[in-house]
Amino acid sequence: TTLAEIDALVAKYSATEAQAAPGAKQSLTAAITAIAEGAAADPRYAKALDLLKAGKAAEAEPLLKAVAEDKAKRAEKDAKDAAAAYRNLAAIVAVSDPKRAREYYAEAARLDPSDIGGMFQNGWFQQDAGNLTAAEAAYNRVLELAKTASDDWAAYWARLGLGDIRMARGDLGVALAAYHDAQALADRLAKADPGNAGWQRDLSVSYDRVGDVQVAQGDLAGALKSYQASLAIADRLAKADPGNAEWRRDLSVSQARLATVYSKLGQPDKAREALVAGRAILTELTAKHPDWPQPKKDAEWFDEQLNALGKK
């Protein structure tokens, strides 16, 4: 029963818009599991669990914070335990308040700089806030920590993060190298486990990032090939699991990138074709998932681009 309740809570909270970081669902699962396991010994965890079940994550935060702060007072004896409490707190708070989640992940990373998952989340939330120097340090630490196959996901996303930071700073060559490193890792893992949809999707993302740099460098032919490779993977994933809304949205994003390149190449008909295909997916997602705001936001961009091209 407890496992079923944990699964239900993870499904409820991981569907929110704020839960966008790679590994967020795993972090949320670990947090809710730890809270459920600790409920018997700590009434604050028991109350927090009840609040989470009632959909009151914000009200659970003070209780979880109190546990983390108590453990932090004993951090000299068990810093890892205190860091775990802060990571649990951060994973729950990320559902509604990324700013405070960032602060909690930073504290967890300070208490236990050897936890690769926590360090990655720290980097992700620092990057999301524009704190690029702090994010870069966290991602480099992730790469130092990555030793085993279980660390591959963190190493992959850390490399992408480092590429993103270099892109933001205008260091296109260094960004491209970082993206190629991530792509090589994803390609190796995707080939080793072709049935793993997660690695296939990550490979698709790496093609997108490489294409973004190529566009910035003016290599439109190269960008077109990268985006087409990404689209091919996204299309396979969407067809293999047509009920997966995330895969469907990925497909629309790939069409958006293709449309942008076609426009730059002076091929408006192909750009319009890609836009129409992507917009149709978003219409479908909006109808099936009316409470999911992202497809609606995406659709506004598609409509603007279609209007700019003119109706045909």
GROMACS .gro file of C-alpha atoms in nm, residues 8-232:
model
  225
    8ALA     CA    1   0.062   0.798  -0.686
    9LEU     CA    2   0.224   1.097  -0.514
   10VAL     CA    3   0.518   1.097  -0.753
   11ALA     CA    4   0.279   1.087  -1.049
   12LYS     CA    5   0.082   1.378  -0.903
   13TYR     CA    6   0.373   1.607  -0.832
   14SER     CA    7   0.605   1.517  -1.119
   15ALA     CA    8   0.338   1.631  -1.364
   16THR     CA    9   0.378   1.993  -1.256
   17GLU     CA   10   0.557   2.246  -1.473
   18ALA     CA   11   0.832   2.319  -1.219
   19GLN     CA   12   0.952   1.958  -1.224
   20ALA     CA   13   1.159   2.008  -1.536
   21ALA     CA   14   1.512   1.917  -1.424
   22PRO     CA   15   1.660   1.591  -1.549
   23GLY     CA   16   1.641   1.339  -1.269
   24ALA     CA   17   1.365   1.539  -1.100
   25LYS     CA   18   1.126   1.246  -1.093
   26GLN     CA   19   1.390   1.021  -0.938
   27SER     CA   20   1.469   1.289  -0.680
   28LEU     CA   21   1.102   1.326  -0.600
   29THR     CA   22   1.061   0.950  -0.566
   30ALA     CA   23   1.358   0.931  -0.329
   31ALA     CA   24   1.224   1.222  -0.124
   32ILE     CA   25   0.871   1.087  -0.084
   33THR     CA   26   1.008   0.740  -0.008
   34ALA     CA   27   1.235   0.882   0.264
   35ILE     CA   28   0.947   1.080   0.411
   36ALA     CA   29   0.722   0.774   0.413
   37GLU     CA   30   0.993   0.561   0.573
   38GLY     CA   31   1.065   0.826   0.835
   39ALA     CA   32   0.699   0.886   0.922
   40ALA     CA   33   0.693   0.613   1.187
   41ALA     CA   34   0.982   0.765   1.382
   42ASP     CA   35   0.930   1.137   1.323
   43PRO     CA   36   0.583   1.295   1.358
   44ARG     CA   37   0.691   1.585   1.138
   45TYR     CA   38   0.748   1.345   0.850
   46ALA     CA   39   0.415   1.178   0.925
   47LYS     CA   40   0.235   1.513   0.910
   48ALA     CA   41   0.425   1.617   0.596
   49LEU     CA   42   0.325   1.292   0.427
   50ASP     CA   43  -0.041   1.356   0.508
   51LEU     CA   44  -0.012   1.706   0.364
   52LEU     CA   45   0.148   1.575   0.046
   53LYS     CA   46  -0.134   1.325   0.006
   54ALA     CA   47  -0.378   1.615   0.042
   55GLY     CA   48  -0.198   1.810  -0.230
   56LYS     CA   49  -0.058   2.065   0.015
   57ALA     CA   50   0.312   2.056  -0.067
   58ALA     CA   51   0.368   2.417   0.040
   59GLU     CA   52   0.234   2.340   0.387
   60ALA     CA   53   0.465   2.041   0.415
   61GLU     CA   54   0.773   2.256   0.355
   62PRO     CA   55   0.812   2.400   0.711
   63LEU     CA   56   0.796   2.052   0.861
   64LEU     CA   57   1.055   1.913   0.621
   65LYS     CA   58   1.274   2.218   0.673
   66ALA     CA   59   1.262   2.168   1.050
   67VAL     CA   60   1.385   1.810   1.009
   68ALA     CA   61   1.666   1.922   0.779
   69GLU     CA   62   1.773   2.200   1.015
   70ASP     CA   63   1.779   1.962   1.312
   71LYS     CA   64   1.997   1.723   1.119
   72ALA     CA   65   2.222   2.010   1.007
   73LYS     CA   66   2.291   2.094   1.372
   74ARG     CA   67   2.443   1.748   1.401
   75ALA     CA   68   2.617   1.773   1.064
   76GLU     CA   69   2.964   1.733   1.214
   77LYS     CA   70   2.867   1.377   1.306
   78ASP     CA   71   2.659   1.295   1.000
   79ALA     CA   72   2.674   1.556   0.724
   80LYS     CA   73   2.545   1.307   0.466
   81ASP     CA   74   2.223   1.253   0.663
   82ALA     CA   75   2.168   1.628   0.688
   83ALA     CA   76   2.238   1.671   0.315
   84ALA     CA   77   1.988   1.396   0.232
   85ALA     CA   78   1.723   1.577   0.437
   86TYR     CA   79   1.788   1.899   0.245
   87ARG     CA   80   1.770   1.715  -0.087
   88ASN     CA   81   1.436   1.565   0.015
   89LEU     CA   82   1.315   1.911   0.113
   90ALA     CA   83   1.437   2.060  -0.216
   91ALA     CA   84   1.271   1.792  -0.429
   92ILE     CA   85   0.934   1.863  -0.269
   93VAL     CA   86   0.969   2.242  -0.277
   94ALA     CA   87   1.075   2.234  -0.645
   95VAL     CA   88   0.715   2.147  -0.728
   96SER     CA   89   0.606   2.503  -0.651
   97ASP     CA   90   0.907   2.723  -0.572
   98PRO     CA   91   1.227   2.672  -0.776
   99LYS     CA   92   1.402   2.962  -0.598
  100ARG     CA   93   1.381   2.802  -0.255
  101ALA     CA   94   1.455   2.461  -0.403
  102ARG     CA   95   1.776   2.610  -0.539
  103GLU     CA   96   1.873   2.732  -0.192
  104TYR     CA   97   1.808   2.390  -0.040
  105TYR     CA   98   2.000   2.204  -0.309
  106ALA     CA   99   2.292   2.443  -0.259
  107GLU     CA  100   2.292   2.368   0.114
  108ALA     CA  101   2.277   1.995   0.044
  109ALA     CA  102   2.574   2.026  -0.192
  110ARG     CA  103   2.768   2.219   0.071
  111LEU     CA  104   2.700   1.956   0.335
  112ASP     CA  105   2.778   1.661   0.106
  113PRO     CA  106   2.976   1.753  -0.206
  114SER     CA  107   3.022   1.382  -0.282
  115ASP     CA  108   2.660   1.313  -0.378
  116ILE     CA  109   2.652   1.325  -0.757
  117GLY     CA  110   2.274   1.353  -0.793
  118GLY     CA  111   2.249   1.635  -0.543
  119MET     CA  112   2.543   1.816  -0.700
  120PHE     CA  113   2.383   1.792  -1.043
  121GLN     CA  114   2.052   1.931  -0.915
  122ASN     CA  115   2.245   2.213  -0.752
  123GLY     CA  116   2.405   2.293  -1.086
  124TRP     CA  117   2.077   2.274  -1.275
  125PHE     CA  118   1.894   2.512  -1.043
  126GLN     CA  119   2.189   2.753  -1.033
  127GLN     CA  120   2.196   2.757  -1.413
  128ASP     CA  121   1.820   2.811  -1.429
  129ALA     CA  122   1.864   3.119  -1.210
  130GLY     CA  123   2.144   3.254  -1.427
  131ASN     CA  124   2.416   3.183  -1.171
  132LEU     CA  125   2.647   3.046  -1.437
  133THR     CA  126   2.972   3.043  -1.238
  134ALA     CA  127   2.814   2.843  -0.957
  135ALA     CA  128   2.647   2.612  -1.207
  136GLU     CA  129   2.974   2.556  -1.393
  137ALA     CA  130   3.153   2.463  -1.071
  138ALA     CA  131   2.877   2.218  -0.982
  139TYR     CA  132   2.878   2.053  -1.325
  140ASN     CA  133   3.256   2.017  -1.321
  141ARG     CA  134   3.226   1.854  -0.981
  142VAL     CA  135   2.970   1.611  -1.124
  143LEU     CA  136   3.217   1.507  -1.392
  144GLU     CA  137   3.484   1.455  -1.125
  145LEU     CA  138   3.246   1.233  -0.928
  146ALA     CA  139   3.117   1.028  -1.224
  147LYS     CA  140   3.287   0.690  -1.196
  148THR     CA  141   3.030   0.418  -1.263
  149ALA     CA  142   2.759   0.341  -1.518
  150SER     CA  143   2.493   0.462  -1.275
  151ASP     CA  144   2.650   0.808  -1.298
  152ASP     CA  145   2.620   0.829  -1.678
  153TRP     CA  146   2.294   1.024  -1.675
  154ALA     CA  147   2.444   1.294  -1.451
  155ALA     CA  148   2.764   1.310  -1.657
  156TYR     CA  149   2.560   1.345  -1.977
  157TRP     CA  150   2.344   1.629  -1.848
  158ALA     CA  151   2.640   1.800  -1.681
  159ARG     CA  152   2.817   1.809  -2.019
  160LEU     CA  153   2.505   1.957  -2.177
  161GLY     CA  154   2.488   2.210  -1.896
  162LEU     CA  155   2.848   2.313  -1.951
  163GLY     CA  156   2.769   2.353  -2.320
  164ASP     CA  157   2.469   2.570  -2.236
  165ILE     CA  158   2.684   2.791  -2.016
  166ARG     CA  159   2.943   2.835  -2.291
  167MET     CA  160   2.665   2.916  -2.538
  168ALA     CA  161   2.533   3.183  -2.301
  169ARG     CA  162   2.883   3.331  -2.284
  170GLY     CA  163   2.925   3.324  -2.660
  171ASP     CA  164   3.201   3.060  -2.658
  172LEU     CA  165   3.053   2.866  -2.949
  173GLY     CA  166   3.350   2.643  -3.020
  174VAL     CA  167   3.381   2.530  -2.659
  175ALA     CA  168   3.004   2.484  -2.639
  176LEU     CA  169   3.008   2.264  -2.948
  177ALA     CA  170   3.286   2.050  -2.801
  178ALA     CA  171   3.087   2.001  -2.480
  179TYR     CA  172   2.776   1.906  -2.675
  180HIS     CA  173   2.974   1.662  -2.888
  181ASP     CA  174   3.109   1.500  -2.569
  182ALA     CA  175   2.753   1.461  -2.440
  183GLN     CA  176   2.639   1.330  -2.777
  184ALA     CA  177   2.916   1.068  -2.787
  185LEU     CA  178   2.813   0.942  -2.443
  186ALA     CA  179   2.443   0.930  -2.533
  187ASP     CA  180   2.518   0.761  -2.865
  188ARG     CA  181   2.725   0.490  -2.697
  189LEU     CA  182   2.459   0.422  -2.435
  190ALA     CA  183   2.173   0.432  -2.686
  191LYS     CA  184   2.350   0.175  -2.904
  192ALA     CA  185   2.431  -0.044  -2.604
  193ASP     CA  186   2.066  -0.039  -2.492
  194PRO     CA  187   1.845   0.038  -2.795
  195GLY     CA  188   1.531  -0.039  -2.597
  196ASN     CA  189   1.602   0.235  -2.345
  197ALA     CA  190   1.376   0.521  -2.449
  198GLY     CA  191   1.545   0.758  -2.207
  199TRP     CA  192   1.882   0.728  -2.374
  200GLN     CA  193   1.725   0.754  -2.718
  201ARG     CA  194   1.558   1.076  -2.611
  202ASP     CA  195   1.883   1.209  -2.464
  203LEU     CA  196   2.057   1.141  -2.794
  204SER     CA  197   1.785   1.339  -2.969
  205VAL     CA  198   1.840   1.629  -2.728
  206SER     CA  199   2.214   1.627  -2.797
  207TYR     CA  200   2.148   1.658  -3.171
  208ASP     CA  201   1.929   1.960  -3.097
  209ARG     CA  202   2.203   2.126  -2.893
  210VAL     CA  203   2.464   2.064  -3.162
  211GLY     CA  204   2.223   2.206  -3.419
  212ASP     CA  205   2.168   2.517  -3.207
  213VAL     CA  206   2.542   2.590  -3.211
  214GLN     CA  207   2.559   2.526  -3.584
  215VAL     CA  208   2.281   2.780  -3.640
  216ALA     CA  209   2.468   3.033  -3.429
  217GLN     CA  210   2.784   2.964  -3.630
  218GLY     CA  211   2.597   3.007  -3.958
  219ASP     CA  212   2.634   2.641  -4.055
  220LEU     CA  213   2.273   2.599  -4.163
  221ALA     CA  214   2.336   2.284  -4.368
  222GLY     CA  215   2.495   2.119  -4.066
  223ALA     CA  216   2.214   2.238  -3.840
  224LEU     CA  217   1.955   2.095  -4.078
  225LYS     CA  218   2.120   1.752  -4.062
  226SER     CA  219   2.139   1.766  -3.682
  227TYR     CA  220   1.775   1.867  -3.645
  228GLN     CA  221   1.663   1.601  -3.892
  229ALA     CA  222   1.852   1.337  -3.692
  230SER     CA  223   1.680   1.461  -3.375
  231LEU     CA  224   1.340   1.455  -3.546
  232ALA     CA  225   1.392   1.097  -3.664
   0.00000   0.00000   0.00000
